[in-house]
CSV table of C-alpha atoms in Angstrom, one decimal:
chain,number,residue,atom,x,y,z
A,1,MET,CA,0.0,0.0,0.0
A,2,ARG,CA,1.3,3.5,-0.9
A,3,VAL,CA,0.2,6.5,1.2
A,4,ILE,CA,0.2,10.0,-0.3
A,5,LYS,CA,0.1,12.9,2.3
A,6,SER,CA,-1.7,16.2,1.5
A,7,ASP,CA,1.2,18.3,2.8
A,8,SER,CA,3.8,16.8,0.5
A,9,GLY,CA,1.8,15.3,-2.4
A,10,HIS,CA,0.0,18.3,-4.1
A,11,LEU,CA,0.9,17.2,-7.6
A,12,ALA,CA,-0.1,13.6,-6.8
A,13,TYR,CA,-3.5,14.8,-5.4
A,14,GLN,CA,-4.1,16.8,-8.5
A,15,LYS,CA,-3.4,13.8,-10.7
A,16,ILE,CA,-5.6,11.5,-8.6
A,17,PHE,CA,-8.6,13.8,-8.7
A,18,ARG,CA,-8.2,14.6,-12.4
A,19,HIS,CA,-8.2,10.8,-12.9
A,20,LEU,CA,-11.4,10.4,-11.0
A,21,LEU,CA,-13.1,13.1,-13.0
A,22,LYS,CA,-11.9,11.9,-16.4
A,23,HIS,CA,-13.0,8.4,-15.9
A,24,HIS,CA,-16.3,9.2,-14.2
A,25,SER,CA,-15.2,6.9,-11.4
A,26,ARG,CA,-17.7,5.1,-9.2
A,27,ILE,CA,-17.0,6.0,-5.6
A,28,ILE,CA,-18.3,3.9,-2.8
A,29,VAL,CA,-19.1,6.1,0.2
A,30,TRP,CA,-19.7,4.7,3.6
A,31,GLN,CA,-20.1,6.0,7.1
A,32,VAL,CA,-20.6,4.4,10.5
A,33,LEU,CA,-23.3,6.4,12.5
A,34,ASP,CA,-23.2,6.9,16.3
A,35,SER,CA,-26.0,4.2,16.5
A,36,GLY,CA,-23.6,1.7,14.9
A,37,GLU,CA,-25.6,1.6,11.7
A,38,ARG,CA,-23.5,1.5,8.5
A,39,VAL,CA,-24.6,3.7,5.6
A,40,ILE,CA,-23.2,2.5,2.3
A,41,THR,CA,-23.9,4.3,-1.0
A,42,GLU,CA,-22.4,5.5,-4.3
A,43,SER,CA,-21.3,8.8,-5.6
A,44,ARG,CA,-19.1,10.6,-8.3
A,45,LEU,CA,-16.6,13.4,-8.0
A,46,ASN,CA,-18.1,16.5,-9.6
A,47,SER,CA,-15.2,19.0,-9.1
A,48,PHE,CA,-12.3,19.7,-6.8
A,49,HIS,CA,-10.5,22.7,-5.5
A,50,LEU,CA,-7.1,22.0,-4.0
A,51,ASP,CA,-6.5,25.7,-3.2
A,52,GLN,CA,-9.7,25.7,-1.1
A,53,GLY,CA,-9.2,22.2,0.3
A,54,LEU,CA,-12.6,21.0,-0.9
A,55,LEU,CA,-14.0,18.2,-3.0
A,56,ASN,CA,-17.5,18.3,-4.5
A,57,PHE,CA,-19.5,15.1,-5.1
A,58,VAL,CA,-22.8,14.3,-6.7
A,59,THR,CA,-24.9,13.8,-3.5
A,60,PRO,CA,-25.1,10.1,-2.6
A,61,GLN,CA,-28.3,8.5,-1.7
A,62,GLY,CA,-28.6,7.7,2.0
A,63,LYS,CA,-28.8,9.6,5.3
A,64,LEU,CA,-25.3,10.8,6.0
A,65,ASP,CA,-24.5,12.5,9.2
A,66,ASP,CA,-22.4,15.6,8.6
A,67,LEU,CA,-20.8,15.3,12.1
A,68,ASN,CA,-19.2,11.9,11.3
A,69,PRO,CA,-16.4,11.2,8.9
A,70,VAL,CA,-17.0,9.3,5.6
A,71,TYR,CA,-14.8,6.8,3.8
A,72,CYS,CA,-14.5,7.0,0.0
A,73,TYR,CA,-13.2,4.1,-2.2
A,74,ALA,CA,-12.7,4.5,-5.9
A,75,GLU,CA,-12.4,1.4,-8.1
A,76,GLU,CA,-10.8,3.3,-11.0
A,77,GLY,CA,-7.5,4.0,-9.4
A,78,GLN,CA,-7.9,1.6,-6.5
A,79,LEU,CA,-7.7,4.2,-3.7
A,80,ILE,CA,-9.3,5.1,-0.5
A,81,PHE,CA,-9.4,8.1,1.8
A,82,LYS,CA,-11.2,9.3,4.9
A,83,SER,CA,-12.6,12.8,5.2
A,84,GLY,CA,-15.1,15.0,7.0
A,85,ILE,CA,-18.2,16.5,5.4
A,86,PHE,CA,-17.9,20.2,4.9
A,87,GLU,CA,-21.6,20.6,3.9
A,88,ILE,CA,-24.4,19.0,1.9
A,89,LYS,CA,-26.3,21.5,-0.2
A,90,GLY,CA,-28.9,20.6,-2.8
A,91,ALA,CA,-27.4,18.1,-5.2
A,92,VAL,CA,-23.8,18.5,-4.0
A,93,MET,CA,-21.9,16.9,-1.0
A,94,THR,CA,-18.7,18.9,-0.2
A,95,LEU,CA,-15.9,17.1,1.6
A,96,ASN,CA,-12.8,18.5,3.2
A,97,LEU,CA,-9.5,17.6,1.4
A,98,PRO,CA,-8.3,14.3,3.0
A,99,GLY,CA,-5.1,14.4,5.0
A,100,GLU,CA,-3.9,11.3,3.1
A,101,ILE,CA,-4.9,9.0,0.2
A,102,LYS,CA,-4.0,5.3,0.2
A,103,LEU,CA,-3.3,3.5,-3.1
A,104,LEU,CA,-4.4,-0.1,-2.6
A,105,GLU,CA,-3.0,-3.5,-3.6
A,106,ASP,CA,-4.9,-6.8,-4.1
A,107,PRO,CA,-5.1,-7.8,-0.4
A,108,ASP,CA,-6.3,-4.3,0.6
A,109,VAL,CA,-9.1,-4.4,-2.0
A,110,SER,CA,-10.3,-7.8,-0.7
A,111,PHE,CA,-10.5,-6.3,2.8
A,112,ILE,CA,-12.6,-3.3,1.4
A,113,HIS,CA,-14.9,-5.8,-0.3
A,114,GLY,CA,-15.5,-7.5,3.0
A,115,GLN,CA,-16.2,-4.2,4.8
A,116,ILE,CA,-18.8,-3.0,2.4
A,117,GLY,CA,-20.3,-6.2,1.0
A,118,MET,CA,-20.7,-4.8,-2.5
A,119,ASP,CA,-19.7,-6.2,-5.9
A,120,LEU,CA,-16.4,-4.7,-6.9
A,121,LYS,CA,-14.4,-5.0,-10.1
A,122,PRO,CA,-11.3,-7.3,-10.0
A,123,VAL,CA,-8.1,-5.2,-9.7
A,124,TRP,CA,-6.9,-6.2,-13.1
A,125,LYS,CA,-10.0,-4.8,-14.7
A,126,THR,CA,-9.6,-1.3,-13.4
A,127,LYS,CA,-7.5,1.7,-14.5
A,128,ARG,CA,-4.6,2.2,-12.1
A,129,ILE,CA,-2.9,5.6,-11.5
A,130,ASP,CA,0.7,6.0,-12.4
A,131,LEU,CA,1.8,8.9,-10.2
A,132,ASP,CA,5.3,8.8,-11.6
A,133,ALA,CA,4.3,9.2,-15.2
A,134,PRO,CA,4.4,12.8,-16.6
A,135,GLU,CA,1.0,14.3,-17.3
A,136,GLU,CA,0.0,14.9,-20.9
A,137,GLU,CA,-0.1,18.5,-21.8
A,138,GLU,CA,-3.5,19.7,-22.9
A,139,SER,CA,-3.9,22.3,-25.6
A,140,GLU,CA,-5.3,25.6,-24.4
A,141,VAL,CA,-7.0,26.1,-27.7
A,142,ALA,CA,-9.8,23.7,-28.6
A,143,LYS,CA,-10.2,22.6,-32.2
A,144,VAL,CA,-13.6,23.4,-33.8
A,145,LYS,CA,-14.3,20.6,-36.1
A,146,SER,CA,-17.2,19.8,-38.4
A,147,MET,CA,-18.8,16.4,-38.1
A,148,ALA,CA,-17.1,15.2,-41.3
A,149,GLU,CA,-13.7,16.2,-39.9
A,150,ARG,CA,-14.1,14.4,-36.6
A,151,SER,CA,-12.7,11.0,-35.8
A,152,SER,CA,-14.9,8.0,-36.7
A,153,ARG,CA,-15.5,7.2,-33.0
A,154,ASP,CA,-16.6,10.8,-32.3
A,155,GLN,CA,-18.9,10.8,-35.4
A,156,GLU,CA,-20.6,7.5,-34.4
A,157,PHE,CA,-21.1,8.6,-30.8
A,158,LEU,CA,-22.4,12.1,-31.5
A,159,ASN,CA,-24.7,11.0,-34.3
A,160,ASN,CA,-26.2,8.5,-31.9
A,161,GLU,CA,-26.6,11.2,-29.2
A,162,PHE,CA,-28.1,13.7,-31.5
A,163,ALA,CA,-30.7,11.1,-32.6
A,164,LEU,CA,-32.3,11.0,-29.2
A,165,SER,CA,-36.1,11.1,-29.3
A,166,ILE,CA,-37.7,14.5,-29.0
A,167,ASP,CA,-40.3,14.8,-26.3
A,168,GLU,CA,-43.9,16.0,-26.9
A,169,GLU,CA,-43.2,19.5,-25.6
A,170,GLU,CA,-40.3,19.9,-28.1
A,171,LYS,CA,-42.3,18.5,-31.0
A,172,MET,CA,-44.9,21.3,-30.5
A,173,TYR,CA,-42.2,23.9,-31.0
A,174,ALA,CA,-39.9,22.1,-33.4
A,175,ASP,CA,-40.9,24.4,-36.3
A,176,LYS,CA,-39.7,27.4,-34.3
A,177,ARG,CA,-36.2,26.0,-33.6
A,178,GLU,CA,-33.3,25.8,-35.9
A,179,SER,CA,-32.1,22.7,-34.1
A,180,PRO,CA,-34.8,20.7,-32.3
A,181,ARG,CA,-33.7,19.6,-28.8
A,182,ALA,CA,-33.7,16.1,-27.6
A,183,ARG,CA,-34.2,15.1,-24.0
A,184,PRO,CA,-32.2,12.1,-22.8
A,185,LYS,CA,-34.1,8.9,-22.4
A,186,LYS,CA,-32.3,8.2,-19.2
A,187,GLU,CA,-30.1,10.1,-16.8
A,188,LYS,CA,-27.0,11.2,-18.6
A,189,TRP,CA,-24.0,13.3,-17.6
A,190,VAL,CA,-21.8,15.7,-19.5
A,191,LYS,CA,-18.2,16.8,-18.9
A,192,VAL,CA,-17.5,20.5,-19.6
A,193,LYS,CA,-14.7,22.9,-19.2
A,194,VAL,CA,-15.0,26.7,-19.2
A,195,GLU,CA,-12.3,28.2,-21.4
A,196,GLY,CA,-9.3,29.4,-19.4
A,197,SER,CA,-9.8,26.9,-16.6
A,198,PRO,CA,-8.4,23.4,-16.3
A,199,GLU,CA,-11.3,22.3,-14.1
A,200,VAL,CA,-13.6,19.6,-15.6
A,201,HIS,CA,-17.2,19.8,-14.4
A,202,PHE,CA,-19.4,16.6,-14.4
A,203,LEU,CA,-23.0,17.8,-14.7
A,204,LYS,CA,-26.4,16.3,-15.4
A,205,LEU,CA,-27.5,16.7,-19.1
A,206,PHE,CA,-30.8,18.5,-19.6
A,207,ASP,CA,-31.2,18.6,-23.3
A,208,LEU,CA,-29.0,18.3,-26.5
A,209,SER,CA,-29.2,19.2,-30.1
A,210,ARG,CA,-26.8,19.8,-33.0
A,211,GLY,CA,-27.2,23.5,-32.2
A,212,GLY,CA,-26.5,23.4,-28.5
A,213,ILE,CA,-26.7,21.8,-25.1
A,214,GLY,CA,-28.3,22.3,-21.7
A,215,PHE,CA,-27.0,21.1,-18.4
A,216,VAL,CA,-27.9,21.5,-14.7
A,217,ALA,CA,-25.6,23.4,-12.4
A,218,MET,CA,-25.8,25.0,-9.0
A,219,GLU,CA,-22.8,27.4,-9.0
A,220,MET,CA,-23.7,29.9,-11.6
A,221,GLU,CA,-20.6,32.0,-11.0
A,222,LYS,CA,-18.6,29.3,-12.6
A,223,PHE,CA,-20.6,29.5,-15.8
A,224,PRO,CA,-20.8,33.3,-16.7
A,225,LYS,CA,-23.0,34.2,-19.7
A,226,GLY,CA,-20.9,34.9,-22.8
A,227,ASN,CA,-18.0,32.6,-21.8
A,228,THR,CA,-16.8,29.9,-24.2
A,229,ILE,CA,-17.3,26.4,-23.0
A,230,HIS,CA,-15.8,23.1,-24.2
A,231,VAL,CA,-17.9,19.9,-24.0
A,232,VAL,CA,-15.2,17.2,-23.6
A,233,GLY,CA,-17.3,14.1,-23.0
A,234,PHE,CA,-20.5,12.4,-22.0
A,235,ASP,CA,-20.7,9.8,-19.2
A,236,GLU,CA,-17.7,7.6,-19.7
A,237,PHE,CA,-17.0,8.7,-23.3
A,238,ASP,CA,-14.3,11.2,-23.8
A,239,LEU,CA,-14.5,13.1,-27.2
A,240,ASP,CA,-11.3,13.2,-29.3
A,241,ASP,CA,-12.2,16.9,-30.1
A,242,PRO,CA,-14.5,18.9,-27.8
A,243,LEU,CA,-17.7,20.6,-28.9
A,244,VAL,CA,-17.2,24.3,-28.5
A,245,GLY,CA,-20.0,26.8,-27.7
A,246,LYS,CA,-21.0,30.0,-25.8
A,247,ILE,CA,-23.0,30.1,-22.6
A,248,MET,CA,-26.2,31.9,-23.5
A,249,SER,CA,-28.6,31.6,-20.6
A,250,HIS,CA,-29.4,30.6,-17.0
A,251,ARG,CA,-32.8,29.4,-16.1
A,252,PRO,CA,-34.0,28.0,-12.7
A,253,ILE,CA,-35.2,24.4,-12.8
A,254,ASP,CA,-38.0,25.1,-10.3
A,255,ASP,CA,-39.1,27.7,-7.7
A,256,THR,CA,-36.4,26.7,-5.2
A,257,GLN,CA,-33.7,28.6,-7.1
A,258,ILE,CA,-31.2,26.0,-6.2
A,259,GLU,CA,-30.6,24.2,-9.5
A,260,PHE,CA,-30.3,26.1,-12.9
A,261,LYS,CA,-30.3,25.0,-16.5
A,262,VAL,CA,-27.3,26.5,-18.3
A,263,GLY,CA,-28.0,26.9,-22.0
A,264,VAL,CA,-25.1,26.7,-24.5
A,265,LYS,CA,-25.1,27.4,-28.2
A,266,PHE,CA,-22.5,25.6,-30.2
A,267,ASP,CA,-20.2,27.5,-32.5
A,268,GLU,CA,-20.9,27.2,-36.2
A,269,GLY,CA,-19.2,24.5,-38.3
A,270,GLN,CA,-19.4,21.7,-35.8
A,271,GLU,CA,-22.4,19.7,-37.1
């Protein structure tokens, strides 16, 4: 087992959390309550802020006590850490940055399996994190590609996504739209980056068309109107070239004013 400490492993922490975001890693969250009851559930990393010492997760199902620590285990990367809950607000659970992260070997994973009693992938089927390998440099300028110029895997995936069925509400107004929107048939997630920031946000997809996209967010200050945005993937699929667009609107999902739909219009020449 390898242990990475927060006070000496800043670059390793950055690589680890980027890995969890990129691979949409399933994270098993569990907590032992004062009553002795064990709460076990699943979550996903939504964003991380090493400078603030905070990690944001899609809120797991289950009654977590914000006074007790939680344990987080990620199959993709085979790692575990213990942390305290900073707050649970709406659809986001925020944890404090853990003091250490343990990278596990086969015997350790067998122990975790016994602790939580959930089906886990065999170690050899998961993506391990090589903390000693240099990180690939990402271009700061996203390429805007037409569909015909995209890789065959991008074309196949996007054509399938854009072919999602249009719901009845959208059918009524289809003649008034340049690009009819499609609502996902099931819960889907999208990976986006705001130009100028390396942070990848993992957000719920609201609607999608060849002309643009809508996703659900809580922190509106991270998605200012007029800013350029890069859609870099959907669920576990990473695009070879991002879809590029401009943030056009914010609209509350309901009267609570907690969650907002962020509307994005794709740049021309990408269909």
